[in-house]
Coordinates of C-alpha atoms in Angstrom, one line a residue:
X214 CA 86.7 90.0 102.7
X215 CA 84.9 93.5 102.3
X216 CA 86.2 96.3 99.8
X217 CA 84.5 99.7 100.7
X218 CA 85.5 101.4 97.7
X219 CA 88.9 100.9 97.2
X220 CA 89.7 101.6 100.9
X221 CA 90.5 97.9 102.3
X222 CA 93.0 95.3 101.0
X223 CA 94.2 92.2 101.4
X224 CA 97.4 90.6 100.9
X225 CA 98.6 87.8 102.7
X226 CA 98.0 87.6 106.2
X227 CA 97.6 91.7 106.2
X228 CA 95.0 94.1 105.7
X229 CA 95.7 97.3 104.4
X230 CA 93.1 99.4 104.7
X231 CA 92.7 104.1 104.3
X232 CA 90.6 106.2 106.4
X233 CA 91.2 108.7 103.0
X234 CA 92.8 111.6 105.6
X235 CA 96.1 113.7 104.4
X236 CA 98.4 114.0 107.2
X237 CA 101.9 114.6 108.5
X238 CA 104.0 111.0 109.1
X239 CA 103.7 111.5 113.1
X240 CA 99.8 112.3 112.7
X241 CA 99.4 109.1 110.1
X242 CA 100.9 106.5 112.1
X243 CA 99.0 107.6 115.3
X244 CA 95.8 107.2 113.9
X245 CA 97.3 103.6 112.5
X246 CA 98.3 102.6 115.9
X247 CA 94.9 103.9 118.0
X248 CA 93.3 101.8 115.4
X249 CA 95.1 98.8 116.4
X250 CA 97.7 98.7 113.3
X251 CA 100.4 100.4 111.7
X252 CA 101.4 102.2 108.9
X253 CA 101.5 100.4 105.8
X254 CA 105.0 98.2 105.4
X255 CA 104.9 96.5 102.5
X256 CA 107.4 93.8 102.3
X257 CA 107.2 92.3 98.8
X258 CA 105.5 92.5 95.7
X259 CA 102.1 91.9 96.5
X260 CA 101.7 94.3 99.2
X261 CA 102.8 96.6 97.2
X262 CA 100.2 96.2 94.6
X263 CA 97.6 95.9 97.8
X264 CA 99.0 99.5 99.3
X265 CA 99.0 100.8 95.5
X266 CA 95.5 99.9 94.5
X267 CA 94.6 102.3 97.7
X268 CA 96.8 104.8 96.7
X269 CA 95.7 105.2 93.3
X270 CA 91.8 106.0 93.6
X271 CA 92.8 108.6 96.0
X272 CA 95.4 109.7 93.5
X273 CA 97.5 110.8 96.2
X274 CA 101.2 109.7 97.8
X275 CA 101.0 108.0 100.7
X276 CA 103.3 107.3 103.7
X277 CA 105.1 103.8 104.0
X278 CA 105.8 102.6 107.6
X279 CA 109.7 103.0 106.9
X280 CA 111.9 105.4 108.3
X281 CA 115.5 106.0 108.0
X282 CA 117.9 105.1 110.3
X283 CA 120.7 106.8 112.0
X284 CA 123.4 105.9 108.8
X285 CA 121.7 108.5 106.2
X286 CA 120.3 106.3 103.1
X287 CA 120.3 103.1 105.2
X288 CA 116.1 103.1 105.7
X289 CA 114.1 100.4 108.5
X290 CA 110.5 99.3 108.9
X291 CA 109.6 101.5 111.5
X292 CA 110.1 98.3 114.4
X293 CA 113.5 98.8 113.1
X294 CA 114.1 95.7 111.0
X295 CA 115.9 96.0 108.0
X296 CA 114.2 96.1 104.3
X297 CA 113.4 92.7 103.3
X298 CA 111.9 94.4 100.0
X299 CA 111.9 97.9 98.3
X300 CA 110.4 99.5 95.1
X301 CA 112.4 103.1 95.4
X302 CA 111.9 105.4 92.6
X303 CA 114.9 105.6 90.4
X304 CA 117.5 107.8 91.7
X305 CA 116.0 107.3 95.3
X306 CA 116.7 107.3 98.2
X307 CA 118.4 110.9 97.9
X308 CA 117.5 112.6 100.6
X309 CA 121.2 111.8 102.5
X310 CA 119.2 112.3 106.3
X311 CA 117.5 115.2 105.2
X312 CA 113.9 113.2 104.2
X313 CA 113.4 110.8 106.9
X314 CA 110.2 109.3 106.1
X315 CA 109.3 107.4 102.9
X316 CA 105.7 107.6 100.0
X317 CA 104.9 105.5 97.8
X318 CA 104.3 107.4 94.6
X319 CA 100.7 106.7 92.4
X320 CA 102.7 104.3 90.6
X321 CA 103.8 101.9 92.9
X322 CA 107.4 103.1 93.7
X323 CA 109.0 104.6 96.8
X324 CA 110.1 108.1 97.7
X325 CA 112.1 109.5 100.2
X326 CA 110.6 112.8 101.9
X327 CA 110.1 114.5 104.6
X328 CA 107.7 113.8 107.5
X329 CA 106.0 116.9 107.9
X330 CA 104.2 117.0 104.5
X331 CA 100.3 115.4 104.2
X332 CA 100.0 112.3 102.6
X333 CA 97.3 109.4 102.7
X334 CA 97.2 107.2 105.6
X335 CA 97.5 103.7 104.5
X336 CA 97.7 101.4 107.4
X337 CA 98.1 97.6 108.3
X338 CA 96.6 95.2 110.2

């Protein structure tokens, strides 16, 4: 498998893979989807690690393809599944349906936030 600087991934049966753009949640998953994926949904340990070791030469947050649902706190995979796996940040989720969306932090773990802020897009194939 190639690895252009940092920018592609593989874990599993996925590829991650960043274009290095900064942009809202709505703006980041579009660009995942007219490339054929989505956003990046990692759904254990070692995707995690795969979506972090893009994250981290950026040294930026980036958005996860997890939203949440209609219960506040109670978050999906953005097909609407429910978490398999999560890595929140301690304290999170905190947002109570104010922060919709979720980053993943340069370390690894998950935020809750809002989806009109820039962050990395991270997708999957």
């Amino acid at each position: 498998v190639l690895v252009l600087n940092g920018k592609i991934r593989k874990a599993g049966d996925k590829i991650f893979a960043s274009n290095g753009k900064k942009v809202d949640f709505a703006s980041a998953l579009g660009s995942c989807e007219e490339a054929g994926g989505t956003l990046a949904t990692p759904m254990n340990e070692e995707e995690n690690q795969a979506v972090l070791s893009i994250v981290k030469p950026y040294n930026q947050y980036a958005y996860l393809g997890i939203k949440e649902g209609e219960t506040p706190g109670q978050f999906k995979y953005i097909n609407g599944m429910p978490l398999s796996y999560t890595k929140w940040y301690k304290y999170e989720p905190n947002g109570k349906g104010t922060e919709k969306c979720v980053e993943m932090y340069t370390d690894g773990t998950w935020n809750d936030k809002r989806c009109n802020l820039n962050r990395l897009t991270v997708c999957e194939f």
